[in-house]
PDB file of C-alpha atoms and ligand atoms in Angstrom:
ATOM      1  CA  MET X 234      99.037 102.673  72.267  1.00 64.00           C
ATOM      2  CA  LEU X 235     100.907  99.617  71.177  1.00 88.00           C
ATOM      3  CA  ILE X 236     104.433  99.190  72.443  1.00 96.00           C
ATOM      4  CA  ASN X 237     106.790  96.956  70.574  1.00 97.00           C
ATOM      5  CA  VAL X 238     110.105  95.923  72.106  1.00 98.00           C
ATOM      6  CA  LYS X 239     112.135  94.432  69.256  1.00 97.00           C
ATOM      7  CA  ASN X 240     115.290  92.341  69.590  1.00 97.00           C
ATOM      8  CA  VAL X 241     116.613  94.338  72.507  1.00 98.00           C
ATOM      9  CA  SER X 242     120.048  93.469  73.871  1.00 97.00           C
ATOM     10  CA  HIS X 243     121.960  95.416  76.467  1.00 97.00           C
ATOM     11  CA  SER X 244     125.436  95.487  77.889  1.00 97.00           C
ATOM     12  CA  TYR X 245     126.826  98.143  80.218  1.00 97.00           C
ATOM     13  CA  ASP X 246     130.436  97.238  79.412  1.00 96.00           C
ATOM     14  CA  MET X 247     130.212  95.687  75.897  1.00 92.00           C
ATOM     15  CA  ILE X 248     131.419  92.387  77.380  1.00 93.00           C
ATOM     16  CA  ASN X 249     128.561  90.965  79.430  1.00 93.00           C
ATOM     17  CA  PHE X 250     125.089  91.164  77.981  1.00 95.00           C
ATOM     18  CA  ILE X 251     122.467  91.535  80.696  1.00 95.00           C
ATOM     19  CA  ILE X 252     119.625  91.314  78.179  1.00 96.00           C
ATOM     20  CA  LYS X 253     119.791  89.415  74.906  1.00 95.00           C
ATOM     21  CA  ASP X 254     117.345  89.516  72.030  1.00 96.00           C
ATOM     22  CA  PHE X 255     114.353  90.395  74.139  1.00 96.00           C
ATOM     23  CA  ASN X 256     110.973  90.816  72.435  1.00 96.00           C
ATOM     24  CA  LEU X 257     107.680  91.970  73.883  1.00 97.00           C
ATOM     25  CA  THR X 258     104.511  93.673  72.725  1.00 96.00           C
ATOM     26  CA  ILE X 259     102.368  95.583  75.164  1.00 96.00           C
ATOM     27  CA  GLU X 260      98.771  96.247  74.214  1.00 95.00           C
ATOM     28  CA  LYS X 261      96.303  98.677  75.731  1.00 94.00           C
ATOM     29  CA  GLY X 262      94.760  97.320  78.910  1.00 94.00           C
ATOM     30  CA  GLU X 263      97.548  94.869  79.683  1.00 96.00           C
ATOM     31  CA  ILE X 264      99.202  94.557  83.073  1.00 96.00           C
ATOM     32  CA  ILE X 265     102.578  92.913  82.562  1.00 97.00           C
ATOM     33  CA  ALA X 266     104.630  91.807  85.540  1.00 97.00           C
ATOM     34  CA  ILE X 267     108.382  91.304  85.222  1.00 97.00           C
ATOM     35  CA  ILE X 268     109.866  89.005  87.838  1.00 96.00           C
ATOM     36  CA  GLY X 269     113.370  87.598  88.277  1.00 94.00           C
ATOM     37  CA  ALA X 270     116.287  87.405  90.685  1.00 92.00           C
ATOM     38  CA  SER X 271     118.167  90.464  91.873  1.00 93.00           C
ATOM     39  CA  GLY X 272     120.582  91.487  89.120  1.00 93.00           C
ATOM     40  CA  SER X 273     118.641  89.680  86.383  1.00 94.00           C
ATOM     41  CA  GLY X 274     118.107  92.954  84.525  1.00 95.00           C
ATOM     42  CA  LYS X 275     114.559  93.959  85.515  1.00 96.00           C
ATOM     43  CA  SER X 276     115.303  97.627  86.165  1.00 95.00           C
ATOM     44  CA  THR X 277     117.552  97.782  83.113  1.00 97.00           C
ATOM     45  CA  LEU X 278     114.764  96.428  80.926  1.00 97.00           C
ATOM     46  CA  LEU X 279     112.176  98.780  82.418  1.00 97.00           C
ATOM     47  CA  ASN X 280     114.477 101.756  81.880  1.00 96.00           C
ATOM     48  CA  ILE X 281     115.124 100.711  78.277  1.00 98.00           C
ATOM     49  CA  ILE X 282     111.389 100.403  77.601  1.00 98.00           C
ATOM     50  CA  GLY X 283     110.844 103.753  79.344  1.00 97.00           C
ATOM     51  CA  GLY X 284     113.368 105.470  77.083  1.00 97.00           C
ATOM     52  CA  ILE X 285     115.800 106.206  79.912  1.00 96.00           C
ATOM     53  CA  ILE X 286     118.583 103.822  78.842  1.00 97.00           C
ATOM     54  CA  GLU X 287     119.363 103.387  75.163  1.00 97.00           C
ATOM     55  CA  PRO X 288     119.724  99.677  74.415  1.00 98.00           C
ATOM     56  CA  THR X 289     122.974  98.420  72.901  1.00 98.00           C
ATOM     57  CA  LYS X 290     120.895  96.761  70.186  1.00 98.00           C
ATOM     58  CA  GLY X 291     117.261  96.672  69.147  1.00 98.00           C
ATOM     59  CA  GLU X 292     114.450  99.190  69.419  1.00 98.00           C
ATOM     60  CA  VAL X 293     111.446 100.228  71.447  1.00 98.00           C
ATOM     61  CA  LEU X 294     108.528 101.489  69.392  1.00 98.00           C
ATOM     62  CA  TYR X 295     105.527 103.393  70.720  1.00 97.00           C
ATOM     63  CA  ASP X 296     102.946 103.236  67.923  1.00 94.00           C
ATOM     64  CA  ASN X 297     105.857 102.758  65.506  1.00 92.00           C
ATOM     65  CA  VAL X 298     107.851 105.688  66.899  1.00 96.00           C
ATOM     66  CA  ASN X 299     111.281 104.704  68.183  1.00 98.00           C
ATOM     67  CA  ILE X 300     111.529 106.414  71.560  1.00 97.00           C
ATOM     68  CA  HIS X 301     115.320 106.288  71.491  1.00 98.00           C
ATOM     69  CA  LYS X 302     115.499 108.138  68.187  1.00 97.00           C
ATOM     70  CA  LEU X 303     113.424 111.158  69.217  1.00 97.00           C
ATOM     71  CA  ASN X 304     115.370 114.374  69.686  1.00 97.00           C
ATOM     72  CA  LYS X 305     116.020 115.329  73.303  1.00 95.00           C
ATOM     73  CA  ARG X 306     113.150 117.782  73.583  1.00 95.00           C
ATOM     74  CA  ASP X 307     110.531 115.556  71.958  1.00 97.00           C
ATOM     75  CA  ALA X 308     111.721 112.619  74.049  1.00 97.00           C
ATOM     76  CA  GLU X 309     111.369 114.627  77.273  1.00 95.00           C
ATOM     77  CA  THR X 310     107.899 115.849  76.359  1.00 96.00           C
ATOM     78  CA  PHE X 311     106.832 112.354  75.333  1.00 96.00           C
ATOM     79  CA  LYS X 312     108.153 110.766  78.503  1.00 96.00           C
ATOM     80  CA  LEU X 313     106.671 113.394  80.816  1.00 95.00           C
ATOM     81  CA  SER X 314     103.260 113.420  79.191  1.00 94.00           C
ATOM     82  CA  LYS X 315     102.702 109.803  78.163  1.00 96.00           C
ATOM     83  CA  LEU X 316     104.722 107.639  80.540  1.00 97.00           C
ATOM     84  CA  GLY X 317     104.196 107.379  84.285  1.00 96.00           C
ATOM     85  CA  TYR X 318     107.360 106.250  86.058  1.00 95.00           C
ATOM     86  CA  ILE X 319     107.585 104.876  89.539  1.00 94.00           C
ATOM     87  CA  PHE X 320     111.293 104.371  90.226  1.00 91.00           C
ATOM     88  CA  GLN X 321     112.775 101.772  92.537  1.00 87.00           C
ATOM     89  CA  ASN X 322     114.317 104.533  94.678  1.00 87.00           C
ATOM     90  CA  TYR X 323     111.327 106.905  94.174  1.00 92.00           C
ATOM     91  CA  ASN X 324     113.437 109.843  92.886  1.00 94.00           C
ATOM     92  CA  LEU X 325     111.484 112.437  94.822  1.00 97.00           C
ATOM     93  CA  ILE X 326     112.861 115.946  95.262  1.00 96.00           C
ATOM     94  CA  PRO X 327     113.751 116.436  98.946  1.00 96.00           C
ATOM     95  CA  PHE X 328     113.449 120.229  98.956  1.00 95.00           C
ATOM     96  CA  LEU X 329     109.906 120.198  97.566  1.00 96.00           C
ATOM     97  CA  ASN X 330     106.917 119.256  99.695  1.00 98.00           C
ATOM     98  CA  VAL X 331     104.634 116.312  98.915  1.00 98.00           C
ATOM     99  CA  LEU X 332     102.146 118.272  96.796  1.00 98.00           C
ATOM    100  CA  ASP X 333     104.901 119.984  94.790  1.00 98.00           C
ATOM    101  CA  ASN X 334     106.574 116.638  94.111  1.00 98.00           C
ATOM    102  CA  VAL X 335     103.312 115.298  92.695  1.00 98.00           C
ATOM    103  CA  LEU X 336     102.953 118.448  90.570  1.00 98.00           C
ATOM    104  CA  LEU X 337     106.531 118.299  89.273  1.00 97.00           C
ATOM    105  CA  PRO X 338     105.653 116.777  85.848  1.00 97.00           C
ATOM    106  CA  VAL X 339     103.044 119.538  85.437  1.00 98.00           C
ATOM    107  CA  VAL X 340     105.667 122.213  86.129  1.00 97.00           C
ATOM    108  CA  LEU X 341     108.263 120.577  83.891  1.00 96.00           C
ATOM    109  CA  LEU X 342     105.777 120.484  81.024  1.00 96.00           C
ATOM    110  CA  LYS X 343     104.836 124.128  81.698  1.00 96.00           C
ATOM    111  CA  LYS X 344     101.186 123.221  82.229  1.00 97.00           C
ATOM    112  CA  SER X 345      98.927 125.103  84.631  1.00 97.00           C
ATOM    113  CA  VAL X 346      99.572 124.021  88.220  1.00 97.00           C
ATOM    114  CA  LYS X 347      96.174 125.489  89.192  1.00 97.00           C
ATOM    115  CA  GLU X 348      94.474 123.127  86.790  1.00 97.00           C
ATOM    116  CA  TYR X 349      96.115 120.021  88.287  1.00 98.00           C
ATOM    117  CA  LYS X 350      96.173 120.920  91.965  1.00 98.00           C
ATOM    118  CA  ASP X 351      92.766 119.392  92.757  1.00 97.00           C
ATOM    119  CA  GLU X 352      93.700 116.178  90.939  1.00 97.00           C
ATOM    120  CA  ALA X 353      96.979 116.000  92.888  1.00 98.00           C
ATOM    121  CA  ILE X 354      95.098 116.359  96.183  1.00 98.00           C
ATOM    122  CA  ARG X 355      92.514 113.792  95.073  1.00 97.00           C
ATOM    123  CA  LEU X 356      95.269 111.284  94.247  1.00 96.00           C
ATOM    124  CA  LEU X 357      97.031 111.913  97.553  1.00 97.00           C
ATOM    125  CA  LYS X 358      93.753 111.302  99.393  1.00 97.00           C
ATOM    126  CA  GLU X 359      93.176 108.115  97.449  1.00 94.00           C
ATOM    127  CA  LEU X 360      96.653 107.006  98.516  1.00 94.00           C
ATOM    128  CA  HIS X 361      95.876 107.812 102.173  1.00 94.00           C
ATOM    129  CA  LEU X 362      98.266 110.759 102.309  1.00 96.00           C
ATOM    130  CA  GLU X 363      95.722 113.504 103.048  1.00 97.00           C
ATOM    131  CA  ASN X 364      97.572 114.433 106.251  1.00 97.00           C
ATOM    132  CA  LYS X 365     100.916 114.741 104.470  1.00 98.00           C
ATOM    133  CA  ILE X 366     100.081 117.094 101.606  1.00 98.00           C
ATOM    134  CA  LYS X 367     102.363 119.887 102.844  1.00 98.00           C
ATOM    135  CA  SER X 368     104.955 117.639 104.500  1.00 98.00           C
ATOM    136  CA  ASN X 369     108.601 117.609 103.609  1.00 97.00           C
ATOM    137  CA  ILE X 370     109.646 114.467 101.738  1.00 96.00           C
ATOM    138  CA  LEU X 371     112.346 113.672 104.301  1.00 94.00           C
ATOM    139  CA  GLU X 372     109.714 113.520 107.061  1.00 95.00           C
ATOM    140  CA  LEU X 373     107.957 110.615 105.349  1.00 96.00           C
ATOM    141  CA  SER X 374     108.388 106.881 105.805  1.00 93.00           C
ATOM    142  CA  GLY X 375     109.574 104.781 102.872  1.00 90.00           C
ATOM    143  CA  GLY X 376     106.054 103.551 102.156  1.00 91.00           C
ATOM    144  CA  GLU X 377     104.696 107.111 102.236  1.00 94.00           C
ATOM    145  CA  GLN X 378     107.415 108.264  99.832  1.00 94.00           C
ATOM    146  CA  GLN X 379     106.530 105.396  97.553  1.00 92.00           C
ATOM    147  CA  ARG X 380     102.896 106.522  97.520  1.00 94.00           C
ATOM    148  CA  VAL X 381     103.959 110.095  96.654  1.00 96.00           C
ATOM    149  CA  ALA X 382     105.921 108.645  93.726  1.00 95.00           C
ATOM    150  CA  ILE X 383     102.786 106.743  92.674  1.00 94.00           C
ATOM    151  CA  ALA X 384     100.686 109.940  92.745  1.00 96.00           C
ATOM    152  CA  ARG X 385     103.340 111.757  90.707  1.00 97.00           C
ATOM    153  CA  ALA X 386     103.311 108.991  88.092  1.00 96.00           C
ATOM    154  CA  LEU X 387      99.536 109.277  87.720  1.00 95.00           C
ATOM    155  CA  ILE X 388      99.068 113.062  87.704  1.00 96.00           C
ATOM    156  CA  LEU X 389      99.240 113.544  83.924  1.00 96.00           C
ATOM    157  CA  LYS X 390      97.124 110.471  83.118  1.00 93.00           C
ATOM    158  CA  PRO X 391      99.860 108.538  81.299  1.00 95.00           C
ATOM    159  CA  MET X 392      99.222 105.881  78.644  1.00 95.00           C
ATOM    160  CA  ILE X 393     101.494 103.442  80.428  1.00 96.00           C
ATOM    161  CA  ILE X 394     102.748 103.114  83.954  1.00 95.00           C
ATOM    162  CA  LEU X 395     106.295 101.800  84.334  1.00 97.00           C
ATOM    163  CA  ALA X 396     106.756 100.763  87.913  1.00 96.00           C
ATOM    164  CA  ASP X 397     109.882  99.328  89.511  1.00 95.00           C
ATOM    165  CA  GLU X 398     108.871  97.431  92.652  1.00 93.00           C
ATOM    166  CA  PRO X 399     106.195  99.987  93.483  1.00 91.00           C
ATOM    167  CA  THR X 400     104.925  97.968  96.431  1.00 92.00           C
ATOM    168  CA  GLY X 401     108.350  97.070  97.851  1.00 89.00           C
ATOM    169  CA  ASN X 402     107.843  99.312 100.866  1.00 88.00           C
ATOM    170  CA  LEU X 403     104.086  99.068 101.230  1.00 89.00           C
ATOM    171  CA  ASP X 404     102.172  97.026 103.769  1.00 92.00           C
ATOM    172  CA  LYS X 405      99.503  94.592 102.631  1.00 92.00           C
ATOM    173  CA  ASP X 406      96.588  97.070 102.832  1.00 91.00           C
ATOM    174  CA  ASN X 407      98.425  99.735 100.816  1.00 90.00           C
ATOM    175  CA  THR X 408      99.614  97.127  98.313  1.00 93.00           C
ATOM    176  CA  ILE X 409      96.051  95.935  97.706  1.00 93.00           C
ATOM    177  CA  ASN X 410      94.833  99.545  97.518  1.00 90.00           C
ATOM    178  CA  PHE X 411      97.498 100.403  94.928  1.00 91.00           C
ATOM    179  CA  MET X 412      96.882  97.296  92.814  1.00 93.00           C
ATOM    180  CA  ASN X 413      93.124  97.921  92.868  1.00 92.00           C
ATOM    181  CA  MET X 414      93.792 101.514  91.843  1.00 88.00           C
ATOM    182  CA  LEU X 415      95.967 100.331  88.946  1.00 91.00           C
ATOM    183  CA  THR X 416      93.420  97.749  87.843  1.00 93.00           C
ATOM    184  CA  ARG X 417      90.688 100.393  87.894  1.00 90.00           C
ATOM    185  CA  LEU X 418      92.835 102.800  85.831  1.00 89.00           C
ATOM    186  CA  VAL X 419      93.559 100.053  83.340  1.00 92.00           C
ATOM    187  CA  ASN X 420      89.871  99.264  82.960  1.00 92.00           C
ATOM    188  CA  GLU X 421      88.648 102.861  82.905  1.00 90.00           C
ATOM    189  CA  ARG X 422      91.321 104.449  80.730  1.00 87.00           C
ATOM    190  CA  LYS X 423      92.622 101.428  78.845  1.00 89.00           C
ATOM    191  CA  ILE X 424      96.149 102.246  79.870  1.00 93.00           C
ATOM    192  CA  SER X 425      98.899  99.629  80.183  1.00 96.00           C
ATOM    193  CA  VAL X 426     101.069  98.748  83.133  1.00 96.00           C
ATOM    194  CA  LEU X 427     104.555  97.287  83.235  1.00 97.00           C
ATOM    195  CA  ILE X 428     105.466  96.382  86.754  1.00 97.00           C
ATOM    196  CA  VAL X 429     108.644  94.882  88.200  1.00 96.00           C
ATOM    197  CA  THR X 430     107.896  92.959  91.349  1.00 94.00           C
ATOM    198  CA  HIS X 431     109.125  90.343  93.774  1.00 89.00           C
ATOM    199  CA  ASP X 432     105.674  90.053  95.269  1.00 90.00           C
ATOM    200  CA  MET X 433     103.678  87.123  93.939  1.00 90.00           C
ATOM    201  CA  ASP X 434     100.472  88.724  95.230  1.00 91.00           C
ATOM    202  CA  VAL X 435     101.202  91.647  92.900  1.00 93.00           C
ATOM    203  CA  ALA X 436     101.996  89.354  89.972  1.00 93.00           C
ATOM    204  CA  GLU X 437      98.530  87.806  90.506  1.00 94.00           C
ATOM    205  CA  TYR X 438      97.011  91.011  89.141  1.00 95.00           C
ATOM    206  CA  ALA X 439      98.990  90.753  85.899  1.00 96.00           C
ATOM    207  CA  THR X 440      97.552  89.643  82.589  1.00 95.00           C
ATOM    208  CA  LYS X 441     101.024  88.381  81.639  1.00 95.00           C
ATOM    209  CA  VAL X 442     104.072  87.483  83.755  1.00 96.00           C
ATOM    210  CA  ILE X 443     107.591  87.591  82.333  1.00 96.00           C
ATOM    211  CA  ASP X 444     110.161  85.692  84.370  1.00 95.00           C
ATOM    212  CA  LEU X 445     113.644  86.941  83.417  1.00 94.00           C
ATOM    213  CA  ASN X 446     115.185  83.910  85.159  1.00 91.00           C
ATOM    214  CA  LYS X 447     113.757  81.767  82.381  1.00 86.00           C
ATOM    215  CA  TYR X 448     115.603  83.705  79.673  1.00 80.00           C
ATOM    216  CA  ASN X 449     119.057  82.466  78.901  1.00 66.00           C
ATOM    217  CA  PHE X 450     120.764  85.850  78.872  1.00 67.00           C
TER     218      PHE X 450
HETATM  219  N1  ATP V 721     124.556 101.780  85.311  1.00 63.97           N
HETATM  220  C1  ATP V 721     125.095 100.556  85.368  1.00 63.97           C
HETATM  221  N2  ATP V 721     126.377 100.351  85.011  1.00 63.97           N
HETATM  222  C2  ATP V 721     126.929  99.121  85.055  1.00 63.97           C
HETATM  223  N3  ATP V 721     126.263  98.026  85.445  1.00 63.97           N
HETATM  224  C3  ATP V 721     124.995  98.160  85.816  1.00 63.97           C
HETATM  225  C4  ATP V 721     124.335  99.431  85.798  1.00 63.97           C
HETATM  226  N4  ATP V 721     123.060  99.259  86.217  1.00 63.97           N
HETATM  227  C5  ATP V 721     122.934  97.952  86.479  1.00 63.97           C
HETATM  228  N5  ATP V 721     124.085  97.283  86.244  1.00 63.97           N
HETATM  229  C6  ATP V 721     124.301  95.836  86.388  1.00 63.97           C
HETATM  230  O1  ATP V 721     123.385  95.171  85.534  1.00 63.97           O
HETATM  231  C7  ATP V 721     122.834  94.015  86.175  1.00 63.97           C
HETATM  232  C8  ATP V 721     121.322  94.118  86.167  1.00 63.97           C
HETATM  233  O2  ATP V 721     120.949  95.200  87.011  1.00 63.97           O
HETATM  234  P1  ATP V 721     119.454  95.621  87.239  1.00 63.97           P
HETATM  235  O3  ATP V 721     119.479  96.828  88.106  1.00 63.97           O
HETATM  236  O4  ATP V 721     118.766  95.751  85.930  1.00 63.97           O
HETATM  237  O5  ATP V 721     118.887  94.337  88.018  1.00 63.97           O
HETATM  238  P2  ATP V 721     117.498  94.080  88.731  1.00 63.97           P
HETATM  239  O6  ATP V 721     116.941  92.821  88.180  1.00 63.97           O
HETATM  240  O7  ATP V 721     116.650  95.287  88.651  1.00 63.97           O
HETATM  241  O8  ATP V 721     117.938  93.820  90.263  1.00 63.97           O
HETATM  242  P3  ATP V 721     117.195  94.191  91.640  1.00 63.97           P
HETATM  243  O9  ATP V 721     116.100  93.161  91.838  1.00 63.97           O
HETATM  244  O10 ATP V 721     118.282  94.041  92.666  1.00 63.97           O
HETATM  245  O11 ATP V 721     116.674  95.593  91.557  1.00 63.97           O
HETATM  246  C9  ATP V 721     123.469  93.959  87.542  1.00 63.97           C
HETATM  247  O12 ATP V 721     124.519  93.034  87.488  1.00 63.97           O
HETATM  248  C10 ATP V 721     123.992  95.356  87.781  1.00 63.97           C
HETATM  249  O13 ATP V 721     125.114  95.355  88.595  1.00 63.97           O
HETATM  250 MG1   MG V 722     115.974  96.667  90.070  1.00 63.97          MG
END
């Protein structure tokens, strides 16, 4: 899948533009890191590319399809099946246990939970959460919640992973484990990764680094 971000500008209030005329292409197999100061627009840009925020101007094309012009149902199906989100605040569901949170995209897409259960458990083991499979989300540490969010993003084998500071709450070992996992997925499945990070060790894994501080927005 080729993603083309064309002349994207965004303002939340139609006065101040947080992003101006931003262009980017993302090819299969690329790991792109977005860095920049707090408030520089990293999450905004990620959410625009992920089809969650409609940009004030410009377009985001996935293989020439404008994600912001899909009807609501097609957009939801596309996002759930093709994009793997890891949000800055995780967005886990507190009244579902760990396993059910990972299986949420499967349920939302009305796919067979039975079919994906083993994969969910495999991912949780890979992320060192084998003892937490049935735990309540609120009983987990921040880093554990982050790893649940990572498993949920990977369950449906997305074409691109959009991750907002996915290692912000992880220790060094879990950060390296996650980045190695991502690199392996990129190599094996030729997926792409767009990752917002403050961590220069994480940016080291990227094939391209975009520093929003260097843009004159
Ligand atoms: N929903 C919103 N409505 C109005 N302003 C917003 C909204 N979301 C973000 N902003 C503003 O847009 C700017 C960019 O925010 P954004 O969250 O994209 O920054 P960021 O680079 O991700 O920062 P951080 O590193 O702190 O997560 C900030 O000034 C923020 O206050
Ligand atoms: Mg942010």
